[in-house]
Short mmCIF file of C-alpha atoms in Angstrom, two decimals:
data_model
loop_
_atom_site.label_atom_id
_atom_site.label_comp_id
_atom_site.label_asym_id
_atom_site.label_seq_id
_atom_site.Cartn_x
_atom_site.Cartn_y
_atom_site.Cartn_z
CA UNK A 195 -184.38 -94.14 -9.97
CA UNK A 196 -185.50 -91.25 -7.84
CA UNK A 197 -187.16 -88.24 -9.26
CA UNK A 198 -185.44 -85.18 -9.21
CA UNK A 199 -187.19 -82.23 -7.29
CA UNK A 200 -187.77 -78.71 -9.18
CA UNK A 201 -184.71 -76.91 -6.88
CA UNK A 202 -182.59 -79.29 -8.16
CA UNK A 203 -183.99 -78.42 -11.98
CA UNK A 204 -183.55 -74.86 -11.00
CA UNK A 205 -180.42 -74.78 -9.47
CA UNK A 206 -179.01 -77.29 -12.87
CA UNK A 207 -180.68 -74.59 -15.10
CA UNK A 208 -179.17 -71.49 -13.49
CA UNK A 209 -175.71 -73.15 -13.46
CA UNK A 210 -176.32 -73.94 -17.35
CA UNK A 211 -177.41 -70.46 -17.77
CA UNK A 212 -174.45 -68.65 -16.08
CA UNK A 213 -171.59 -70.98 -18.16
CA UNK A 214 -173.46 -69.78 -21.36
CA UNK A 215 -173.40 -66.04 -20.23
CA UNK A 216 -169.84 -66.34 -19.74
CA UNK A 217 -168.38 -68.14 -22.52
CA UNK A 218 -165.88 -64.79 -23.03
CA UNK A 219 -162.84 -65.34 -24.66
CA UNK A 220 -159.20 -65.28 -22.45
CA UNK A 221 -159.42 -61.07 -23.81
CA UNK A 222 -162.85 -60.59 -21.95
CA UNK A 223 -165.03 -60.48 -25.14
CA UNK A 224 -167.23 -63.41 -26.54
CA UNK A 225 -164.84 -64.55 -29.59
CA UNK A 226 -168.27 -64.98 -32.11
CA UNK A 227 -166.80 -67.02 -34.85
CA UNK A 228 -169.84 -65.71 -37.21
CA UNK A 229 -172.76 -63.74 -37.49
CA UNK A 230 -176.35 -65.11 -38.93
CA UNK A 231 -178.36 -62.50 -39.71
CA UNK A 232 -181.92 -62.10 -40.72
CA UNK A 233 -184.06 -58.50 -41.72
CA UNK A 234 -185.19 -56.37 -44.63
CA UNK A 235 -183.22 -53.65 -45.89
CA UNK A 236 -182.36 -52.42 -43.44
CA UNK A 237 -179.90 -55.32 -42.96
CA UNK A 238 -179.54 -56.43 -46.55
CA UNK A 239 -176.24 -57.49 -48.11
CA UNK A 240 -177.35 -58.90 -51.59
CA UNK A 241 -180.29 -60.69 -50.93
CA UNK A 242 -182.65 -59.13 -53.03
CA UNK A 243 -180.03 -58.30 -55.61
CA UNK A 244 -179.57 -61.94 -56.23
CA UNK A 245 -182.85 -63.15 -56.19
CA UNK A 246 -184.67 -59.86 -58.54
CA UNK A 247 -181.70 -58.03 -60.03
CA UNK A 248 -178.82 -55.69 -58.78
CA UNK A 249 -178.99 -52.91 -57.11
CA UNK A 250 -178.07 -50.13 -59.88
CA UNK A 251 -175.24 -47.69 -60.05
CA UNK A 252 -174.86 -45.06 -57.76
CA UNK A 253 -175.51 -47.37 -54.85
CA UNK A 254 -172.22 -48.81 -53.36
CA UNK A 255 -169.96 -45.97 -54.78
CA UNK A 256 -169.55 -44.41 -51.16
CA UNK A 257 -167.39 -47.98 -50.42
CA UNK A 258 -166.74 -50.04 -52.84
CA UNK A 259 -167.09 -47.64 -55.83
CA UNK A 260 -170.05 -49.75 -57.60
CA UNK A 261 -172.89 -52.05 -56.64
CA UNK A 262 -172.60 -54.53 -54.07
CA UNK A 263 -175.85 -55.77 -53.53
CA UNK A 264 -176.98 -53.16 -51.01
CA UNK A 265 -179.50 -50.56 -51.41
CA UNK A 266 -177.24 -48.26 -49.91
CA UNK A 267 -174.66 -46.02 -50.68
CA UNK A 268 -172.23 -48.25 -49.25
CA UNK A 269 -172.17 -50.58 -45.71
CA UNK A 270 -174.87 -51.29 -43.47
CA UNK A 271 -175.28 -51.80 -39.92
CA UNK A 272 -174.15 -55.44 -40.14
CA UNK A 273 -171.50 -54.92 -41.99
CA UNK A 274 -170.25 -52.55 -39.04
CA UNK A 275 -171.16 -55.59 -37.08
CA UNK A 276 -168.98 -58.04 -38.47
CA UNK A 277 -165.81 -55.56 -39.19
CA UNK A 278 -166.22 -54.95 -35.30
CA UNK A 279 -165.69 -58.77 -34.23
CA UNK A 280 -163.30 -59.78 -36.65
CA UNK A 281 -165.26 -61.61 -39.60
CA UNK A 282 -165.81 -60.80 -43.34
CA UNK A 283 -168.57 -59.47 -44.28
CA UNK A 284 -171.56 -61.49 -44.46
CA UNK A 285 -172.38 -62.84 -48.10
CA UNK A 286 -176.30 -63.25 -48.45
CA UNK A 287 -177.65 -66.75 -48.40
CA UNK A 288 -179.63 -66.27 -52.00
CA UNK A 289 -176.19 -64.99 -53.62
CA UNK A 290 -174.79 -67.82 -55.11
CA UNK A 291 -171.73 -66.82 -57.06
CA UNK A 292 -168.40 -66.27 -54.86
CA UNK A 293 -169.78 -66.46 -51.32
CA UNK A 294 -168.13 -67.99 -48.49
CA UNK A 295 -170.13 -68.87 -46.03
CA UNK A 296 -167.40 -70.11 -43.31
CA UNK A 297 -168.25 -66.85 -40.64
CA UNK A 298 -171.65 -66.84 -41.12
CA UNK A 299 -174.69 -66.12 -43.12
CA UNK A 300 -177.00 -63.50 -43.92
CA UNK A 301 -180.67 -63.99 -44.25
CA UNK A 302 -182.34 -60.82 -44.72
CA UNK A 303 -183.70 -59.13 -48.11
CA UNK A 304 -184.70 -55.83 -49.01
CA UNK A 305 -188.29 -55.32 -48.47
CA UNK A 306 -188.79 -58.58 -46.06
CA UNK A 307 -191.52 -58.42 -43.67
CA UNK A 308 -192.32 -60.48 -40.35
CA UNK A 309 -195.56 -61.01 -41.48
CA UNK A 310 -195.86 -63.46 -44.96
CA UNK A 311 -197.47 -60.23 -46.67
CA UNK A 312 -199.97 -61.47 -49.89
CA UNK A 313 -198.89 -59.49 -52.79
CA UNK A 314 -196.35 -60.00 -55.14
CA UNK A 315 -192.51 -57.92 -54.86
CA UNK A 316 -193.69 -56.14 -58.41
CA UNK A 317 -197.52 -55.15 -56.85
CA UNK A 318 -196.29 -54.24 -53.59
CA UNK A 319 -192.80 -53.66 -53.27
CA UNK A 320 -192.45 -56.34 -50.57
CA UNK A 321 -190.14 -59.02 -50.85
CA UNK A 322 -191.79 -62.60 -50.93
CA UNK A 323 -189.14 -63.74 -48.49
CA UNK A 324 -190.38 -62.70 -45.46
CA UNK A 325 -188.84 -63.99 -41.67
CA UNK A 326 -190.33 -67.37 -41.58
CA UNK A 327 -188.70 -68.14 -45.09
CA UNK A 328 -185.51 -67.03 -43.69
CA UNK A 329 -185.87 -69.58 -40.95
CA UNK A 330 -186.68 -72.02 -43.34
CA UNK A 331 -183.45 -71.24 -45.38
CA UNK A 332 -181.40 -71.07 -42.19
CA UNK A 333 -182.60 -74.36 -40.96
CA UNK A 334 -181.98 -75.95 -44.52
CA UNK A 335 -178.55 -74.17 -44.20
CA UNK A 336 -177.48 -75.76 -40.79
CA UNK A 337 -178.57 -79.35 -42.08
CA UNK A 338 -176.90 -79.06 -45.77
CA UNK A 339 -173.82 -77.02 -44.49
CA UNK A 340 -172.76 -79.91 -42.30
CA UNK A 341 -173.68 -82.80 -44.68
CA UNK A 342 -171.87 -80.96 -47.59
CA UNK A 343 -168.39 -80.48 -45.37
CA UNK A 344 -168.55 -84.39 -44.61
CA UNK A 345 -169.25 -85.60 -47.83
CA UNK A 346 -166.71 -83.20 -49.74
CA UNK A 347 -163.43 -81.96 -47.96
CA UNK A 348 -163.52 -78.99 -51.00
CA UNK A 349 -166.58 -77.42 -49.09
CA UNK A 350 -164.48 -77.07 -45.49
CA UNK A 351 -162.85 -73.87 -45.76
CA UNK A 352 -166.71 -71.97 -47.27
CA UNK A 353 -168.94 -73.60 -45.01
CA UNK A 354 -169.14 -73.09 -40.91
CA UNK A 355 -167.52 -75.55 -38.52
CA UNK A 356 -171.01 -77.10 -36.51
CA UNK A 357 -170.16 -76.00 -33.43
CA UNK A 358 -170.33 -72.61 -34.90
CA UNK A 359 -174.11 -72.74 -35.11
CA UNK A 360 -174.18 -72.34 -31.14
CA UNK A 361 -171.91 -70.21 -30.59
CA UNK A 362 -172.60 -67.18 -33.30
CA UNK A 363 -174.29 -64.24 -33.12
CA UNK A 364 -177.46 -63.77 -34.29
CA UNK A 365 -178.70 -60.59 -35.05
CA UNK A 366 -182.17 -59.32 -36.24
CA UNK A 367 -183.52 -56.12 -37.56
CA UNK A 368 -186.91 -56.37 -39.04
CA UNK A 369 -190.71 -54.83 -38.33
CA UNK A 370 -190.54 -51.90 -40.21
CA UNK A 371 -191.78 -52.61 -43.33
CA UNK A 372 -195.01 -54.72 -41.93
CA UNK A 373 -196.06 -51.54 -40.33
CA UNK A 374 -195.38 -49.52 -43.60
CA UNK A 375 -197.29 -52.23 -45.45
CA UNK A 376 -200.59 -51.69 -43.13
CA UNK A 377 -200.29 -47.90 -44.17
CA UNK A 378 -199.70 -48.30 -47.83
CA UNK A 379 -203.09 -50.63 -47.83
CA UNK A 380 -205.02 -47.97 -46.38
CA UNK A 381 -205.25 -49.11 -42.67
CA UNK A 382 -205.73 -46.38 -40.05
CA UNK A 383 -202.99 -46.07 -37.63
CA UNK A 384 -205.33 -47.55 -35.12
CA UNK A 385 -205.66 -50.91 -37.43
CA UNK A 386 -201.95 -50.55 -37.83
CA UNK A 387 -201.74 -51.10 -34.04
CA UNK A 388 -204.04 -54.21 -33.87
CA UNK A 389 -201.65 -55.85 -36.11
CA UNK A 390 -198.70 -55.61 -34.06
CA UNK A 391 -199.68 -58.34 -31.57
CA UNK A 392 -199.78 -61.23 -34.47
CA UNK A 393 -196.58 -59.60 -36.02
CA UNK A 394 -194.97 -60.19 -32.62
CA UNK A 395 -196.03 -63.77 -32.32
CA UNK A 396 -195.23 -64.44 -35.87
CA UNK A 397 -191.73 -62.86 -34.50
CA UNK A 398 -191.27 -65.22 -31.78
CA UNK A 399 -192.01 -68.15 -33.52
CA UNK A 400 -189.08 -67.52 -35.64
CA UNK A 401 -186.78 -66.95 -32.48
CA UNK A 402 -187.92 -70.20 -31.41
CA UNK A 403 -187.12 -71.54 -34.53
CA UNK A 404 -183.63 -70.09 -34.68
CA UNK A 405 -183.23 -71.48 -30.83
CA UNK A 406 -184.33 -74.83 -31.71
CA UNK A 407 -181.45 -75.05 -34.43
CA UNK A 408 -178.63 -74.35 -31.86
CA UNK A 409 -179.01 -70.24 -31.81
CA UNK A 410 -178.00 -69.04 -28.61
CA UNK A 411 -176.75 -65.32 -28.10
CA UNK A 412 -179.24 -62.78 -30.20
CA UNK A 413 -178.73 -59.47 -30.64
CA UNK A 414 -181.92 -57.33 -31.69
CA UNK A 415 -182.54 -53.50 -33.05
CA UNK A 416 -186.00 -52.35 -32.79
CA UNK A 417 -187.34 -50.42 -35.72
CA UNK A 418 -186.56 -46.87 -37.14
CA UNK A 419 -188.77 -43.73 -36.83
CA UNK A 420 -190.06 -44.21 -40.29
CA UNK A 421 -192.65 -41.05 -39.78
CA UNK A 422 -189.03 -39.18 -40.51
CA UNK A 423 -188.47 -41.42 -44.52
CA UNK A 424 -189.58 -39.62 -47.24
CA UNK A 425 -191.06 -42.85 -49.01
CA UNK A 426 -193.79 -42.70 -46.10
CA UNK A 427 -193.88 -38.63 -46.49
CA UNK A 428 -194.32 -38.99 -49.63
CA UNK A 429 -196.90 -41.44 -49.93
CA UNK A 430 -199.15 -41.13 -46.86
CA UNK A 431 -199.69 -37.15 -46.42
CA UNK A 432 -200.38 -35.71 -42.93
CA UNK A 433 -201.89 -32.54 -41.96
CA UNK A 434 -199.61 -30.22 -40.26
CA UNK A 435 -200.44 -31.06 -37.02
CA UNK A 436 -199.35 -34.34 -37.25
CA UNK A 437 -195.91 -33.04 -38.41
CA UNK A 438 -193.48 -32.82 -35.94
CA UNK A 439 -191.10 -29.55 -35.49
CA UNK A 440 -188.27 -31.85 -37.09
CA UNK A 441 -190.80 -32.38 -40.42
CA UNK A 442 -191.66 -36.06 -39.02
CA UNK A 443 -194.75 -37.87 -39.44
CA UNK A 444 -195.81 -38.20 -35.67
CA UNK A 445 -198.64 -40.98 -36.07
CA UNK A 446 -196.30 -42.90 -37.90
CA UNK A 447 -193.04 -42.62 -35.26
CA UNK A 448 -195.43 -43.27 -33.15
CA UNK A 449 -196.60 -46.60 -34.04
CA UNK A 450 -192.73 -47.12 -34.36
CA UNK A 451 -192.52 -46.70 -30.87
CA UNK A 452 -195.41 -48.83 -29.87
CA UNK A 453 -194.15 -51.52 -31.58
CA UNK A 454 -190.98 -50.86 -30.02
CA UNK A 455 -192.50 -51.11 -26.46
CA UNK A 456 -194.15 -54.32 -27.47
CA UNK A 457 -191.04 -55.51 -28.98
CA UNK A 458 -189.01 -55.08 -25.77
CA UNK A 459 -192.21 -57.17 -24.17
CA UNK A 460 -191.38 -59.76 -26.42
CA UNK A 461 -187.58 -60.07 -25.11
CA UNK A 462 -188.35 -59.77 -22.05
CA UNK A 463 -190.34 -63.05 -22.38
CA UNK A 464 -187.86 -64.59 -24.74
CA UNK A 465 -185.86 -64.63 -21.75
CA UNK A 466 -188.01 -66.16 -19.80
CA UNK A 467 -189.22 -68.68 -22.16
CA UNK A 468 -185.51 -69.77 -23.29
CA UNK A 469 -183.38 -69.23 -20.34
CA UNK A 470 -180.35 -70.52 -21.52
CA UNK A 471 -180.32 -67.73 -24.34
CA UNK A 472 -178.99 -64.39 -23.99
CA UNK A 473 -180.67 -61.57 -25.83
CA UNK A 474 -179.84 -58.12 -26.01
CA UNK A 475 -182.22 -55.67 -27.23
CA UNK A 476 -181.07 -52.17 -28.84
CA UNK A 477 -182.92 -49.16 -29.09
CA UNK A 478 -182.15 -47.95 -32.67
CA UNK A 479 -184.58 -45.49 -32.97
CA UNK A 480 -183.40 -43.17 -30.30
CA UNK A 481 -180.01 -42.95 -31.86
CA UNK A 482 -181.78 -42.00 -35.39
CA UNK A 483 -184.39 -39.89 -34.01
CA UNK A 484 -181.81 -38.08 -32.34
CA UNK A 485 -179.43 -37.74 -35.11
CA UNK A 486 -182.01 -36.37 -37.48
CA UNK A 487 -183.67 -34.05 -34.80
CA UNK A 488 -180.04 -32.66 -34.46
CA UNK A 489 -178.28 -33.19 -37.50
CA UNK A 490 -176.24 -29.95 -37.65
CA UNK A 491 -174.67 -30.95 -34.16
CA UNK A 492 -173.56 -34.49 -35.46
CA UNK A 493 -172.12 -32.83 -38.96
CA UNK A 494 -175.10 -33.82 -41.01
CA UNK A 495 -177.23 -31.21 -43.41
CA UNK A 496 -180.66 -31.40 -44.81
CA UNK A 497 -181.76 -34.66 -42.90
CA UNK A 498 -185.10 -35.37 -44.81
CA UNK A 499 -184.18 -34.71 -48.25
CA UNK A 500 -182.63 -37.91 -49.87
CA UNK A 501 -179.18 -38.28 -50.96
CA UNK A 502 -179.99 -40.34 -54.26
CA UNK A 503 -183.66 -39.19 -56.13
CA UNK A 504 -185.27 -37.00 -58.06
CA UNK A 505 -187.05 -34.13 -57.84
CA UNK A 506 -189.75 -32.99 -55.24
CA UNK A 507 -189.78 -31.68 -51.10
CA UNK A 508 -187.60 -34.95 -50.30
CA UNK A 509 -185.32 -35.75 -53.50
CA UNK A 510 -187.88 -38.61 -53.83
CA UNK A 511 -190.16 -39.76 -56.53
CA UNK A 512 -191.35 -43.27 -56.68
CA UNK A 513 -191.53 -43.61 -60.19
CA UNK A 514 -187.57 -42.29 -60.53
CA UNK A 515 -185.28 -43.74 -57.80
CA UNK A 516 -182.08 -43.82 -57.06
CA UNK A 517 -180.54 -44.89 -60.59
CA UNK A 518 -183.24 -44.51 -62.49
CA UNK A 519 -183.11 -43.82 -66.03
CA UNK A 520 -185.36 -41.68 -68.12
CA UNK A 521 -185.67 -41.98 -71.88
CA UNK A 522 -185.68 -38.73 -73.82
CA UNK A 523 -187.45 -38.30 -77.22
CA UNK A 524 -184.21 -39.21 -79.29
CA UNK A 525 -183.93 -42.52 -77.25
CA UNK A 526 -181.00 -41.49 -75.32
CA UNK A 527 -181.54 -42.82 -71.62
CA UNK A 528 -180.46 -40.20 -69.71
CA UNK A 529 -179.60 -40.74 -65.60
CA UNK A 530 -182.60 -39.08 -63.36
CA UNK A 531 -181.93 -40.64 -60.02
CA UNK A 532 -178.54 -39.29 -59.53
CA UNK A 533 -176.37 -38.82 -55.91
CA UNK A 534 -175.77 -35.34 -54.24
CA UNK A 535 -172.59 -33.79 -54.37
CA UNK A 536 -171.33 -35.40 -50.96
CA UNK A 537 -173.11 -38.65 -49.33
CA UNK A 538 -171.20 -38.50 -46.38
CA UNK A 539 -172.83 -35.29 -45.05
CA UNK A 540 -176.88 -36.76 -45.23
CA UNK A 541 -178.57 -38.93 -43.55
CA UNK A 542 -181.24 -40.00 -46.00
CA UNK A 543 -180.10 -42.09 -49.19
CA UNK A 544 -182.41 -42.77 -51.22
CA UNK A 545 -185.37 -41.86 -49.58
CA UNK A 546 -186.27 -45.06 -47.89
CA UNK A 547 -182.62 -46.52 -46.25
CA UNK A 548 -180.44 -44.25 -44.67
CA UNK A 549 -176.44 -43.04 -46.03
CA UNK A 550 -173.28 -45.87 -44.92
CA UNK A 551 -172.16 -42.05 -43.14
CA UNK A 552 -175.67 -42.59 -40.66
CA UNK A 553 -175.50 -46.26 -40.89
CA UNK A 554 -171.57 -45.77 -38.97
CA UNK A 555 -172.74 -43.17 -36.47
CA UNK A 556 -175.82 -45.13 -35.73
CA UNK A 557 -173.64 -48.46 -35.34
CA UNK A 558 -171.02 -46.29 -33.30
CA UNK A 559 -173.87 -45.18 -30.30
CA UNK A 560 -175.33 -48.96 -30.24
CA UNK A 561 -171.77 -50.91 -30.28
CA UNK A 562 -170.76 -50.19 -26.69
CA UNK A 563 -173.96 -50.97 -25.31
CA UNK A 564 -175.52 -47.61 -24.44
CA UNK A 565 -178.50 -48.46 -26.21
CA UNK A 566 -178.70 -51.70 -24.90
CA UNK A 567 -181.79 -52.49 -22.58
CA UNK A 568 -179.20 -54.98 -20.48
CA UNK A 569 -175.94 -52.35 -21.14
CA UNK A 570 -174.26 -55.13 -22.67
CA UNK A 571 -172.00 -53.91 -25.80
CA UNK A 572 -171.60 -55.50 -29.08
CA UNK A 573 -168.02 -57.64 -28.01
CA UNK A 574 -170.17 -59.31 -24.95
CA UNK A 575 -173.75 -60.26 -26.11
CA UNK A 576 -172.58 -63.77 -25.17
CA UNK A 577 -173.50 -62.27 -21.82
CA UNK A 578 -176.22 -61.04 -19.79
CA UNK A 579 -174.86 -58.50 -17.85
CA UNK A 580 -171.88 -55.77 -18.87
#
């Protein structure tokens, strides 16, 4: 048989390439028939709720009036996500009890980390489910699903279709809290830094991962200026020179934005690596930099101080969060951690995630691919051009 020269490869590859960046839908957009995603809190639907204990009253009574597994007031950028292509809302893989996982899957937990970080979720505050146990649950998820919808017809109509697995969405937001977690064990922001290049390997591996299980079109935020949250405030003090004029921590944003640099590195050769992917990369922190520097302009007040707290500069005390009770010397627990009179005018909920009001306006910059380092929107990340 003759050997087939490397144009031919190239050519075979390219012409592979361009029918997966066009698989659009007769309407123009990519018809994803579910979502997979994977993060911390920032992306969290019920993970960590399942797994440790709900999320307490007030969180989720912007939305759905009580707790819903979110550490947020009410939705979350993936839940903007799905409602824009169509599907339910994703149900978190570790919640057990009335999920249907038919359009998808979501991965992430509150607190997760790229890096496996060694402490426990009650010493550290990091979730022990960090992104290569997501992979690990999402691989055991594509093998099971499919075995459990051929062996019993009851499992159909909660499980996804296989051919879903290549043709979903997958969507990442995660990073922030392994740079937090270098602060909050007393690195310098210049150790901080050094870490990035192992967290960013660590990262790809799991891409690779995901790709080698049928993932195909990924869609992925970089992180948040977290030099703006008051948990970081809070905790890691700055000198005023180090404060921005918006009341920001500028070491801290500023590691944000190296590892955002780096991140975008990362794509870049993700693309090259895996050329029949398509990845889109979205600059997140631009559209929540900007809202908080100009708040008043986008209807927003007070855009440090937290929503949900207690006490302090920022509404925020570590020992009292959002819910927290407080016994008083009869024994009546009394709520300390209480909401402000109107969510939907802050940015800040609780002092570490952000209000479902800045989760929308964030989602509603990003969705039509503005923020987007290929321009690609939200409806045609099946694609690698707009």
């Amino acid at each position: 048989m003759a050997c087939l020269g490397g144009g031919f490869i190239i050519i075979l590859l390219n012409a592979l390439l361009a029918v997966a960046a066009t698989a659009t839908t007769a309407s123009g957009t990519c018809g994803f028939p579910a979502v997979f995603n994977f993060g911390d809190s920032n992306s969290d639907t019920g993970g960590l709720s399942a797994a440790f204990g709900q999320a307490p009253p007030p969180n989720g009574e912007s939305f759905w009036g009580r707790p819903m597994g979110r550490y947020y007031d009410g939705r979350v950028a993936v839940d903007f996500i799905a409602h824009k292509l169509g599907l339910p809302y994703l149900h978190a893989y570790l919640d057990s009890v009335g999920s249907n996982f038919s359009h998808g899957a979501n991965f992430a937990t509150a607190g997760s980390t790229i890096r496996p970080q060694n402490t426990t979720l009650s010493q550290s505050g990091f979730s022990p489910i960090s992104l290569d146990v997501q992979s690990w649950q999402f691989a055991q998820f594509v093998t099971r699903s499919q075995f459990a919808a051929k062996v019993n017809g009851v499992f159909n109509g909660l499980l996804p279709k296989e051919e879903y697995f290549s043709q979903a969405l997958y969507t990442f937001d995660i990073g922030q809290n392994d740079l937090t977690a270098g602060y909050f064990s007393n690195m310098t922001t210049e150790e901080v830094k050094a870490s990035i290049p192992d967290i960013l390997n660590q990262f790809t591996a799991v891409i690779q991962s995901v790709y080698g299980q049928g993932g195909r079109y990924f869609w992925i935020h970089n992180t948040g200026p977290f030099g703006c949250l008051p948990y970081v405030l809070e905790r890691v003090p700055l000198k005023a020179p180090d404060v921005d004029r918006h009341g920001c921590g500028t070491p801290f944003n500023g590691v944000a934005q190296l590892f955002n640099e780096k991140l975008k590195e990362t794509v870049a050769q993700l693309r090259r690596d895996l050329p029949l992917a398509v990845f889109t990369y979205v600059d997140v922190y631009s559209v929540k930099y900007n809202l908080i520097a100009h708040a008043r302009k986008h209807g927003f007040e007070r855009p440090l101080v937290a929503c949900c707290g207690h006490g302090g500069k920022y509404n925020y005390n570590a020992k009292y969060g959002c819910g927290s009770m407080k016994t008083t010397a009869n024994g009546t627990a009394v709520l300390v951690g209480g909401s402000c009179e109107d969510p939907h005018k802050r940015i800040i909920w609780d002092g570490v995630h952000y209000t479902q009001a800045a989760n929308k306006y964030v989602f509603e910059q990003i969705v039509g691919g503005e923020f987007s380092d290929n321009g690609v929107p939200l409806k045609l990340a099946c694609q690698t051009k707009p």
